[in-house]
mmCIF file of C-alpha atoms and ligand atoms in Angstrom:
data_model
loop_
_atom_site.group_PDB
_atom_site.id
_atom_site.type_symbol
_atom_site.label_atom_id
_atom_site.label_comp_id
_atom_site.label_asym_id
_atom_site.label_seq_id
_atom_site.Cartn_x
_atom_site.Cartn_y
_atom_site.Cartn_z
ATOM 1 C CA UNK A 1297 -18.932 32.550 -2.384
ATOM 2 C CA UNK A 1298 -17.174 32.330 0.985
ATOM 3 C CA UNK A 1299 -14.773 29.613 1.951
ATOM 4 C CA UNK A 1300 -16.977 28.443 4.815
ATOM 5 C CA UNK A 1301 -19.968 28.134 2.483
ATOM 6 C CA UNK A 1302 -18.263 25.577 0.309
ATOM 7 C CA UNK A 1303 -16.047 23.369 2.478
ATOM 8 C CA UNK A 1304 -17.997 20.698 4.347
ATOM 9 C CA UNK A 1305 -15.938 19.301 7.244
ATOM 10 C CA UNK A 1306 -15.413 15.562 7.065
ATOM 11 C CA UNK A 1307 -16.234 13.197 9.970
ATOM 12 C CA UNK A 1308 -17.081 16.222 12.152
ATOM 13 C CA UNK A 1309 -19.011 14.359 14.880
ATOM 14 C CA UNK A 1310 -16.314 11.695 15.063
ATOM 15 C CA UNK A 1311 -13.504 14.277 15.351
ATOM 16 C CA UNK A 1312 -15.295 15.992 18.263
ATOM 17 C CA UNK A 1313 -15.961 12.678 19.989
ATOM 18 C CA UNK A 1314 -12.447 11.292 19.608
ATOM 19 C CA UNK A 1315 -10.670 14.490 20.675
ATOM 20 C CA UNK A 1316 -12.405 13.925 24.016
ATOM 21 C CA UNK A 1317 -12.715 17.692 24.518
ATOM 22 C CA UNK A 1318 -13.012 19.454 27.875
ATOM 23 C CA UNK A 1319 -13.387 23.087 28.849
ATOM 24 C CA UNK A 1320 -9.976 24.758 28.902
ATOM 25 C CA UNK A 1321 -8.252 22.348 26.470
ATOM 26 C CA UNK A 1322 -5.501 23.523 24.136
ATOM 27 C CA UNK A 1323 -5.938 21.956 20.692
ATOM 28 C CA UNK A 1324 -3.584 22.171 17.706
ATOM 29 C CA UNK A 1325 -5.574 22.126 14.438
ATOM 30 C CA UNK A 1326 -2.780 21.796 11.865
ATOM 31 C CA UNK A 1327 -5.125 21.984 8.858
ATOM 32 C CA UNK A 1328 -7.458 24.878 9.589
ATOM 33 C CA UNK A 1329 -8.990 25.075 6.072
ATOM 34 C CA UNK A 1330 -12.540 26.465 6.236
ATOM 35 C CA UNK A 1331 -12.316 26.272 10.069
ATOM 36 C CA UNK A 1332 -15.329 23.955 10.235
ATOM 37 C CA UNK A 1333 -13.674 21.595 12.715
ATOM 38 C CA UNK A 1334 -12.107 24.487 14.637
ATOM 39 C CA UNK A 1335 -15.411 26.336 15.214
ATOM 40 C CA UNK A 1336 -17.011 23.249 16.765
ATOM 41 C CA UNK A 1337 -13.898 22.469 18.827
ATOM 42 C CA UNK A 1338 -13.925 26.028 20.218
ATOM 43 C CA UNK A 1339 -17.567 25.657 21.298
ATOM 44 C CA UNK A 1340 -16.602 22.573 23.325
ATOM 45 C CA UNK A 1341 -13.526 24.062 25.042
ATOM 46 C CA UNK A 1342 -14.777 27.648 25.620
ATOM 47 C CA UNK A 1343 -14.591 29.941 27.491
ATOM 48 C CA UNK A 1344 -11.033 29.229 28.596
ATOM 49 C CA UNK A 1345 -9.745 26.817 25.921
ATOM 50 C CA UNK A 1346 -7.720 27.686 22.840
ATOM 51 C CA UNK A 1347 -7.280 26.342 19.331
ATOM 52 C CA UNK A 1348 -3.991 26.932 17.530
ATOM 53 C CA UNK A 1349 -5.273 27.026 13.934
ATOM 54 C CA UNK A 1350 -2.522 26.470 11.380
ATOM 55 C CA UNK A 1351 -2.656 26.515 7.584
ATOM 56 C CA UNK A 1352 0.050 26.775 4.958
ATOM 57 C CA UNK A 1353 -2.235 28.691 2.599
ATOM 58 C CA UNK A 1354 -2.385 32.413 3.442
ATOM 59 C CA UNK A 1355 -5.672 33.062 1.587
ATOM 60 C CA UNK A 1356 -7.214 30.285 3.677
ATOM 61 C CA UNK A 1357 -5.986 31.923 6.889
ATOM 62 C CA UNK A 1358 -7.497 35.311 5.975
ATOM 63 C CA UNK A 1359 -10.863 33.865 5.043
ATOM 64 C CA UNK A 1360 -10.928 31.689 8.167
ATOM 65 C CA UNK A 1361 -10.069 34.750 10.272
ATOM 66 C CA UNK A 1362 -13.317 36.439 9.262
ATOM 67 C CA UNK A 1363 -15.310 33.312 10.074
ATOM 68 C CA UNK A 1364 -13.626 33.153 13.470
ATOM 69 C CA UNK A 1365 -13.957 36.831 14.418
ATOM 70 C CA UNK A 1366 -16.477 36.112 17.182
ATOM 71 C CA UNK A 1367 -14.111 33.592 18.750
ATOM 72 C CA UNK A 1368 -10.945 35.687 18.665
ATOM 73 C CA UNK A 1369 -10.202 35.073 22.372
ATOM 74 C CA UNK A 1370 -10.160 31.330 21.787
ATOM 75 C CA UNK A 1371 -8.036 31.003 18.675
ATOM 76 C CA UNK A 1372 -4.507 31.792 17.521
ATOM 77 C CA UNK A 1373 -4.156 31.713 13.728
ATOM 78 C CA UNK A 1374 -0.788 30.787 12.251
ATOM 79 C CA UNK A 1375 0.224 30.739 8.580
ATOM 80 C CA UNK A 1376 2.835 27.964 8.674
ATOM 81 C CA UNK A 1377 3.501 24.307 7.967
ATOM 82 C CA UNK A 1378 2.040 21.872 10.519
ATOM 83 C CA UNK A 1379 5.376 20.042 10.375
ATOM 84 C CA UNK A 1380 6.781 23.013 12.347
ATOM 85 C CA UNK A 1381 4.510 22.252 15.307
ATOM 86 C CA UNK A 1382 7.334 22.437 17.859
ATOM 87 C CA UNK A 1383 8.554 25.848 16.664
ATOM 88 C CA UNK A 1384 5.014 27.227 16.330
ATOM 89 C CA UNK A 1385 4.104 26.274 19.901
ATOM 90 C CA UNK A 1386 7.401 27.564 21.268
ATOM 91 C CA UNK A 1387 6.827 30.919 19.544
ATOM 92 C CA UNK A 1388 3.498 31.358 21.330
ATOM 93 C CA UNK A 1389 4.777 29.982 24.603
ATOM 94 C CA UNK A 1390 2.711 26.798 24.746
ATOM 95 C CA UNK A 1391 4.522 23.898 26.412
ATOM 96 C CA UNK A 1392 2.076 21.050 25.717
ATOM 97 C CA UNK A 1393 -1.246 20.390 24.023
ATOM 98 C CA UNK A 1394 -4.333 18.343 24.924
ATOM 99 C CA UNK A 1395 -5.097 17.333 21.364
ATOM 100 C CA UNK A 1396 -3.986 17.577 17.782
ATOM 101 C CA UNK A 1397 -6.026 17.308 14.590
ATOM 102 C CA UNK A 1398 -4.799 16.824 11.032
ATOM 103 C CA UNK A 1399 -7.414 16.687 8.268
ATOM 104 C CA UNK A 1400 -5.114 16.162 5.310
ATOM 105 C CA UNK A 1401 -5.634 16.874 1.645
ATOM 106 C CA UNK A 1402 -7.468 19.598 -0.201
ATOM 107 C CA UNK A 1403 -10.196 21.960 0.917
ATOM 108 C CA UNK A 1404 -13.021 22.888 -1.451
ATOM 109 C CA UNK A 1405 -11.622 26.428 -1.367
ATOM 110 C CA UNK A 1406 -8.248 25.321 -2.733
ATOM 111 C CA UNK A 1407 -9.912 23.362 -5.527
ATOM 112 C CA UNK A 1408 -12.585 25.871 -6.491
ATOM 113 C CA UNK A 1409 -11.263 29.310 -5.633
ATOM 114 C CA UNK A 1410 -7.504 29.464 -5.022
ATOM 115 C CA UNK A 1411 -6.559 29.579 -8.747
ATOM 116 C CA UNK A 1412 -3.533 27.415 -7.955
ATOM 117 C CA UNK A 1413 -4.231 24.729 -10.498
ATOM 118 C CA UNK A 1414 -5.396 21.959 -8.125
ATOM 119 C CA UNK A 1415 -8.342 21.006 -10.331
ATOM 120 C CA UNK A 1416 -8.142 19.019 -13.564
ATOM 121 C CA UNK A 1417 -11.556 20.493 -14.435
ATOM 122 C CA UNK A 1418 -10.251 24.071 -14.633
ATOM 123 C CA UNK A 1419 -7.707 25.639 -16.930
ATOM 124 C CA UNK A 1420 -5.249 27.434 -14.637
ATOM 125 C CA UNK A 1421 -1.510 27.977 -14.285
ATOM 126 C CA UNK A 1422 0.421 24.877 -13.168
ATOM 127 C CA UNK A 1423 1.179 25.560 -9.478
ATOM 128 C CA UNK A 1424 -0.422 23.255 -6.828
ATOM 129 C CA UNK A 1425 1.523 24.748 -3.901
ATOM 130 C CA UNK A 1426 -0.420 25.007 -0.644
ATOM 131 C CA UNK A 1427 1.946 27.760 0.480
ATOM 132 C CA UNK A 1428 4.861 29.636 -1.075
ATOM 133 C CA UNK A 1429 7.366 26.807 -1.522
ATOM 134 C CA UNK A 1430 10.153 27.069 -4.114
ATOM 135 C CA UNK A 1431 8.933 24.261 -6.350
ATOM 136 C CA UNK A 1432 5.519 24.217 -8.024
ATOM 137 C CA UNK A 1433 3.793 21.893 -10.476
ATOM 138 C CA UNK A 1434 5.345 23.854 -13.361
ATOM 139 C CA UNK A 1435 8.843 22.826 -12.216
ATOM 140 C CA UNK A 1436 7.885 19.188 -11.695
ATOM 141 C CA UNK A 1437 6.196 18.904 -15.099
ATOM 142 C CA UNK A 1438 8.824 20.853 -17.057
ATOM 143 C CA UNK A 1439 12.081 20.025 -15.288
ATOM 144 C CA UNK A 1440 11.884 16.480 -13.886
ATOM 145 C CA UNK A 1441 13.438 13.669 -15.951
ATOM 146 C CA UNK A 1442 11.212 11.087 -17.602
ATOM 147 C CA UNK A 1443 12.386 8.492 -15.049
ATOM 148 C CA UNK A 1444 11.625 10.705 -12.068
ATOM 149 C CA UNK A 1445 8.159 11.580 -13.442
ATOM 150 C CA UNK A 1446 7.368 7.901 -13.989
ATOM 151 C CA UNK A 1447 8.485 7.161 -10.426
ATOM 152 C CA UNK A 1448 6.296 9.793 -8.734
ATOM 153 C CA UNK A 1449 3.265 8.997 -10.947
ATOM 154 C CA UNK A 1450 3.565 5.372 -9.915
ATOM 155 C CA UNK A 1451 4.474 5.892 -6.257
ATOM 156 C CA UNK A 1452 1.936 8.592 -5.371
ATOM 157 C CA UNK A 1453 -0.709 8.039 -8.045
ATOM 158 C CA UNK A 1454 -0.491 4.269 -8.673
ATOM 159 C CA UNK A 1455 -1.148 5.272 -12.291
ATOM 160 C CA UNK A 1456 -1.013 2.277 -14.608
ATOM 161 C CA UNK A 1457 0.050 4.449 -17.579
ATOM 162 C CA UNK A 1458 2.784 6.317 -15.675
ATOM 163 C CA UNK A 1459 5.496 5.458 -18.188
ATOM 164 C CA UNK A 1460 3.667 6.578 -21.314
ATOM 165 C CA UNK A 1461 2.333 9.751 -19.629
ATOM 166 C CA UNK A 1462 5.881 10.693 -18.508
ATOM 167 C CA UNK A 1463 7.194 9.957 -22.016
ATOM 168 C CA UNK A 1464 4.552 12.149 -23.662
ATOM 169 C CA UNK A 1465 5.185 14.996 -21.207
ATOM 170 C CA UNK A 1466 8.894 14.943 -22.044
ATOM 171 C CA UNK A 1467 8.082 14.864 -25.806
ATOM 172 C CA UNK A 1468 5.753 17.858 -25.506
ATOM 173 C CA UNK A 1469 8.446 19.834 -23.697
ATOM 174 C CA UNK A 1470 10.535 19.792 -26.898
ATOM 175 C CA UNK A 1471 8.126 22.290 -28.447
ATOM 176 C CA UNK A 1472 7.934 24.552 -25.366
ATOM 177 C CA UNK A 1473 6.990 24.607 -21.694
ATOM 178 C CA UNK A 1474 3.746 23.051 -20.500
ATOM 179 C CA UNK A 1475 2.171 25.999 -18.696
ATOM 180 C CA UNK A 1476 -1.423 25.153 -17.803
ATOM 181 C CA UNK A 1477 -3.482 22.409 -16.221
ATOM 182 C CA UNK A 1478 -5.518 22.287 -19.451
ATOM 183 C CA UNK A 1479 -2.438 21.397 -21.523
ATOM 184 C CA UNK A 1480 -1.410 18.765 -18.988
ATOM 185 C CA UNK A 1481 -4.875 17.171 -18.967
ATOM 186 C CA UNK A 1482 -4.793 16.851 -22.776
ATOM 187 C CA UNK A 1483 -1.358 15.169 -22.687
ATOM 188 C CA UNK A 1484 -2.568 12.718 -20.028
ATOM 189 C CA UNK A 1485 -5.724 11.893 -22.002
ATOM 190 C CA UNK A 1486 -3.683 11.316 -25.167
ATOM 191 C CA UNK A 1487 -1.348 8.937 -23.306
ATOM 192 C CA UNK A 1488 -4.042 6.509 -22.160
ATOM 193 C CA UNK A 1489 -5.231 4.025 -24.804
ATOM 194 C CA UNK A 1490 -8.798 4.798 -25.894
ATOM 195 C CA UNK A 1491 -10.353 1.578 -24.678
ATOM 196 C CA UNK A 1492 -8.969 2.056 -21.128
ATOM 197 C CA UNK A 1493 -9.661 5.813 -20.902
ATOM 198 C CA UNK A 1494 -13.405 5.366 -20.581
ATOM 199 C CA UNK A 1495 -13.331 2.185 -18.509
ATOM 200 C CA UNK A 1496 -11.685 3.671 -15.444
ATOM 201 C CA UNK A 1497 -13.444 5.243 -12.494
ATOM 202 C CA UNK A 1498 -12.872 8.961 -12.100
ATOM 203 C CA UNK A 1499 -11.256 11.514 -14.386
ATOM 204 C CA UNK A 1500 -8.254 10.267 -16.436
ATOM 205 C CA UNK A 1501 -6.041 13.000 -14.905
ATOM 206 C CA UNK A 1502 -7.046 12.423 -11.266
ATOM 207 C CA UNK A 1503 -4.140 10.187 -10.248
ATOM 208 C CA UNK A 1504 -1.464 12.276 -11.973
ATOM 209 C CA UNK A 1505 -2.733 15.511 -10.390
ATOM 210 C CA UNK A 1506 -2.700 13.835 -6.981
ATOM 211 C CA UNK A 1507 0.861 12.571 -7.533
ATOM 212 C CA UNK A 1508 2.186 15.985 -8.610
ATOM 213 C CA UNK A 1509 0.486 17.690 -5.664
ATOM 214 C CA UNK A 1510 2.005 15.238 -3.174
ATOM 215 C CA UNK A 1511 5.450 15.766 -4.692
ATOM 216 C CA UNK A 1512 5.161 19.586 -4.803
ATOM 217 C CA UNK A 1513 4.050 19.849 -1.174
ATOM 218 C CA UNK A 1514 6.255 17.046 0.210
ATOM 219 C CA UNK A 1515 3.107 15.748 1.868
ATOM 220 C CA UNK A 1516 4.461 12.474 3.261
ATOM 221 C CA UNK A 1517 7.591 14.121 4.729
ATOM 222 C CA UNK A 1518 5.480 16.785 6.440
ATOM 223 C CA UNK A 1519 3.086 14.202 7.836
ATOM 224 C CA UNK A 1520 5.941 12.121 9.270
ATOM 225 C CA UNK A 1521 7.462 15.115 11.005
ATOM 226 C CA UNK A 1522 4.105 16.336 12.343
ATOM 227 C CA UNK A 1523 3.340 12.924 13.864
ATOM 228 C CA UNK A 1524 6.772 12.686 15.511
ATOM 229 C CA UNK A 1525 6.929 16.225 16.869
ATOM 230 C CA UNK A 1526 3.184 16.387 17.585
ATOM 231 C CA UNK A 1527 3.513 13.287 19.752
ATOM 232 C CA UNK A 1528 6.289 14.961 21.751
ATOM 233 C CA UNK A 1529 4.084 18.016 22.362
ATOM 234 C CA UNK A 1530 1.019 16.010 23.539
ATOM 235 C CA UNK A 1531 0.483 15.877 27.290
ATOM 236 C CA UNK A 1532 -0.101 12.516 28.908
ATOM 237 C CA UNK A 1533 -3.713 11.539 28.106
ATOM 238 C CA UNK A 1534 -3.724 13.873 25.056
ATOM 239 C CA UNK A 1535 -5.027 12.606 21.724
ATOM 240 C CA UNK A 1536 -3.873 12.786 18.126
ATOM 241 C CA UNK A 1537 -6.643 12.517 15.492
ATOM 242 C CA UNK A 1538 -5.642 12.162 11.848
ATOM 243 C CA UNK A 1539 -7.894 11.982 8.777
ATOM 244 C CA UNK A 1540 -6.089 10.887 5.624
ATOM 245 C CA UNK A 1541 -7.341 10.469 2.066
ATOM 246 C CA UNK A 1542 -4.500 8.540 0.445
ATOM 247 C CA UNK A 1543 -3.410 4.947 1.101
ATOM 248 C CA UNK A 1544 0.258 5.909 1.618
ATOM 249 C CA UNK A 1545 -0.695 8.539 4.197
ATOM 250 C CA UNK A 1546 -3.022 6.146 6.010
ATOM 251 C CA UNK A 1547 -0.299 3.490 6.034
ATOM 252 C CA UNK A 1548 2.149 5.981 7.552
ATOM 253 C CA UNK A 1549 -0.358 6.974 10.267
ATOM 254 C CA UNK A 1550 -1.149 3.336 11.045
ATOM 255 C CA UNK A 1551 2.467 2.198 11.282
ATOM 256 C CA UNK A 1552 3.555 5.207 13.378
ATOM 257 C CA UNK A 1553 0.677 4.625 15.791
ATOM 258 C CA UNK A 1554 1.609 0.926 16.097
ATOM 259 C CA UNK A 1555 5.174 1.938 16.882
ATOM 260 C CA UNK A 1556 3.999 4.235 19.702
ATOM 261 C CA UNK A 1557 1.803 1.429 20.989
ATOM 262 C CA UNK A 1558 5.016 -0.546 21.302
ATOM 263 C CA UNK A 1559 3.966 -3.630 19.394
ATOM 264 C CA UNK A 1560 6.954 -5.970 19.562
ATOM 265 C CA UNK A 1561 8.448 -6.656 16.124
ATOM 266 C CA UNK A 1562 10.747 -9.538 17.151
ATOM 267 C CA UNK A 1563 10.370 -12.826 15.252
ATOM 268 C CA UNK A 1564 7.945 -15.157 17.082
ATOM 269 C CA UNK A 1565 10.709 -17.676 17.876
ATOM 270 C CA UNK A 1566 12.754 -15.147 19.931
ATOM 271 C CA UNK A 1567 12.616 -16.283 23.578
ATOM 272 C CA UNK A 1568 12.868 -12.664 24.848
ATOM 273 C CA UNK A 1569 12.112 -9.327 23.228
ATOM 274 C CA UNK A 1570 15.130 -7.778 21.539
ATOM 275 C CA UNK A 1571 13.504 -4.907 19.589
ATOM 276 C CA UNK A 1572 13.093 -2.970 22.823
ATOM 277 C CA UNK A 1573 9.899 -1.211 21.787
ATOM 278 C CA UNK A 1574 8.069 0.347 24.699
ATOM 279 C CA UNK A 1575 4.369 1.109 24.995
ATOM 280 C CA UNK A 1576 4.040 4.895 24.962
ATOM 281 C CA UNK A 1577 0.467 5.244 23.700
ATOM 282 C CA UNK A 1578 -2.815 3.442 23.141
ATOM 283 C CA UNK A 1579 -4.507 3.211 19.754
ATOM 284 C CA UNK A 1580 -8.133 4.252 20.400
ATOM 285 C CA UNK A 1581 -9.473 3.264 16.965
ATOM 286 C CA UNK A 1582 -8.751 -0.462 16.800
ATOM 287 C CA UNK A 1583 -10.437 -0.363 13.394
ATOM 288 C CA UNK A 1584 -10.054 2.586 11.067
ATOM 289 C CA UNK A 1585 -13.094 4.931 11.114
ATOM 290 C CA UNK A 1586 -14.730 5.758 7.772
ATOM 291 C CA UNK A 1587 -17.659 7.968 6.813
ATOM 292 C CA UNK A 1588 -21.072 6.325 6.623
ATOM 293 C CA UNK A 1589 -23.205 6.118 3.483
ATOM 294 C CA UNK A 1590 -25.225 9.156 4.518
ATOM 295 C CA UNK A 1591 -22.127 11.365 4.826
ATOM 296 C CA UNK A 1592 -20.705 10.063 1.545
ATOM 297 C CA UNK A 1593 -23.942 10.780 -0.314
ATOM 298 C CA UNK A 1594 -24.213 14.327 1.054
ATOM 299 C CA UNK A 1595 -20.468 15.012 0.692
ATOM 300 C CA UNK A 1596 -18.878 12.761 -1.970
ATOM 301 C CA UNK A 1597 -15.413 14.234 -1.207
ATOM 302 C CA UNK A 1598 -15.495 12.402 2.140
ATOM 303 C CA UNK A 1599 -15.519 9.002 0.422
ATOM 304 C CA UNK A 1600 -11.820 8.177 0.774
ATOM 305 C CA UNK A 1601 -11.461 9.556 4.342
ATOM 306 C CA UNK A 1602 -9.818 7.332 6.992
ATOM 307 C CA UNK A 1603 -9.657 8.467 10.617
ATOM 308 C CA UNK A 1604 -7.267 7.088 13.250
ATOM 309 C CA UNK A 1605 -6.765 8.123 16.881
ATOM 310 C CA UNK A 1606 -3.871 7.706 19.324
ATOM 311 C CA UNK A 1607 -3.796 8.538 23.054
ATOM 312 C CA UNK A 1608 -0.480 9.261 24.741
ATOM 313 C CA UNK A 1609 0.110 7.386 28.015
HETATM 314 C C1 SAM B 1224 -9.009 19.254 4.067
HETATM 315 S S1 SAM B 1224 -8.536 20.891 4.394
HETATM 316 C C2 SAM B 1224 -8.996 21.119 6.073
HETATM 317 C C3 SAM B 1224 -10.440 21.421 6.273
HETATM 318 C C4 SAM B 1224 -10.817 21.781 7.696
HETATM 319 N N1 SAM B 1224 -10.587 20.702 8.605
HETATM 320 C C5 SAM B 1224 -12.272 22.241 7.791
HETATM 321 O O1 SAM B 1224 -13.042 21.654 8.533
HETATM 322 O O2 SAM B 1224 -12.633 23.207 7.126
HETATM 323 C C6 SAM B 1224 -6.792 20.786 4.487
HETATM 324 C C7 SAM B 1224 -6.093 22.116 4.723
HETATM 325 O O3 SAM B 1224 -4.761 21.810 5.150
HETATM 326 C C8 SAM B 1224 -3.881 22.739 4.588
HETATM 327 N N2 SAM B 1224 -2.554 22.086 4.566
HETATM 328 C C9 SAM B 1224 -2.132 21.070 3.797
HETATM 329 N N3 SAM B 1224 -0.872 20.725 4.106
HETATM 330 C C10 SAM B 1224 -0.491 21.554 5.120
HETATM 331 C C11 SAM B 1224 0.704 21.674 5.886
HETATM 332 N N4 SAM B 1224 1.765 20.886 5.661
HETATM 333 N N5 SAM B 1224 0.736 22.598 6.876
HETATM 334 C C12 SAM B 1224 -0.337 23.408 7.114
HETATM 335 N N6 SAM B 1224 -1.495 23.348 6.395
HETATM 336 C C13 SAM B 1224 -1.561 22.418 5.428
HETATM 337 C C14 SAM B 1224 -4.443 23.081 3.234
HETATM 338 O O4 SAM B 1224 -4.024 24.351 2.813
HETATM 339 C C15 SAM B 1224 -5.962 23.002 3.495
HETATM 340 O O5 SAM B 1224 -6.475 24.279 3.777
#
């Protein structure tokens, strides 16, 4: 099965609408994935426009390259971290962009085919790296202290049983390394009291897998840097479109956008503004955009998607 056959792009129509595309535009797609968004963006900006398609996962880049072979004049593929947007654009001599898209999270390819241990439904080696970073899920699970594990499970996974799961992981390590996702899933299941295990929505390991993945890939740090440096690279009138799937990511996008919009943060009783915030952008999506029922029923993975858009002044 090919990558493009299994990843369904989320909020596709909305992304195309909000990027406000014109012929000749230069668009930075920081999360190329199955290239579903990129292909449609290219159609709108061709024949002279270009997409800079970036992905941290090299297998993803090679598979996307074959999907994009008919559009080779309109796309530059880069295997890198979107947080390096400034360096990437400098390397290819691009001074500013008309739009930037980030569609965060996992592609179907990473879950189903990458063999990197992203899925709690498969028994694979503990890894969860998008790229080739130094630290993988094996290191987090086998080397982090009980306190640090509890902290990330709670912070990134909001897992109610964080403490007992971390304690059981550390206990299991006494009889050898935890090497596979299958072993980890069993430890998680054993740490949740029986009567709660079957009451909760979703798989018992879902939140812990999400937390480990966010820690391994430093997802919030990368997002912060991409927003800051991406904003610098946008031309006046250019738009930043971000789809997030986690409440902490969405909160970061929302608060950064408000900062660029220059919303004064002084206490209401201050006679004059002292925070000095200046309006540098306009938030286009006054309310967050979410997929409709039809999209959710045809693509359940879109359910938690939240899209926000900012236009630089
Ligand atoms: C949800 S998928 C994107 C799907 C894509 N929009 C489509 O329509 O097919 C997210 C992709 O972002 C990549 N990714 C995640 N974090 C990244 C980062 N910091 N830098 C570059 N790529 C990243 C993942 O490898 C994955 O392929």
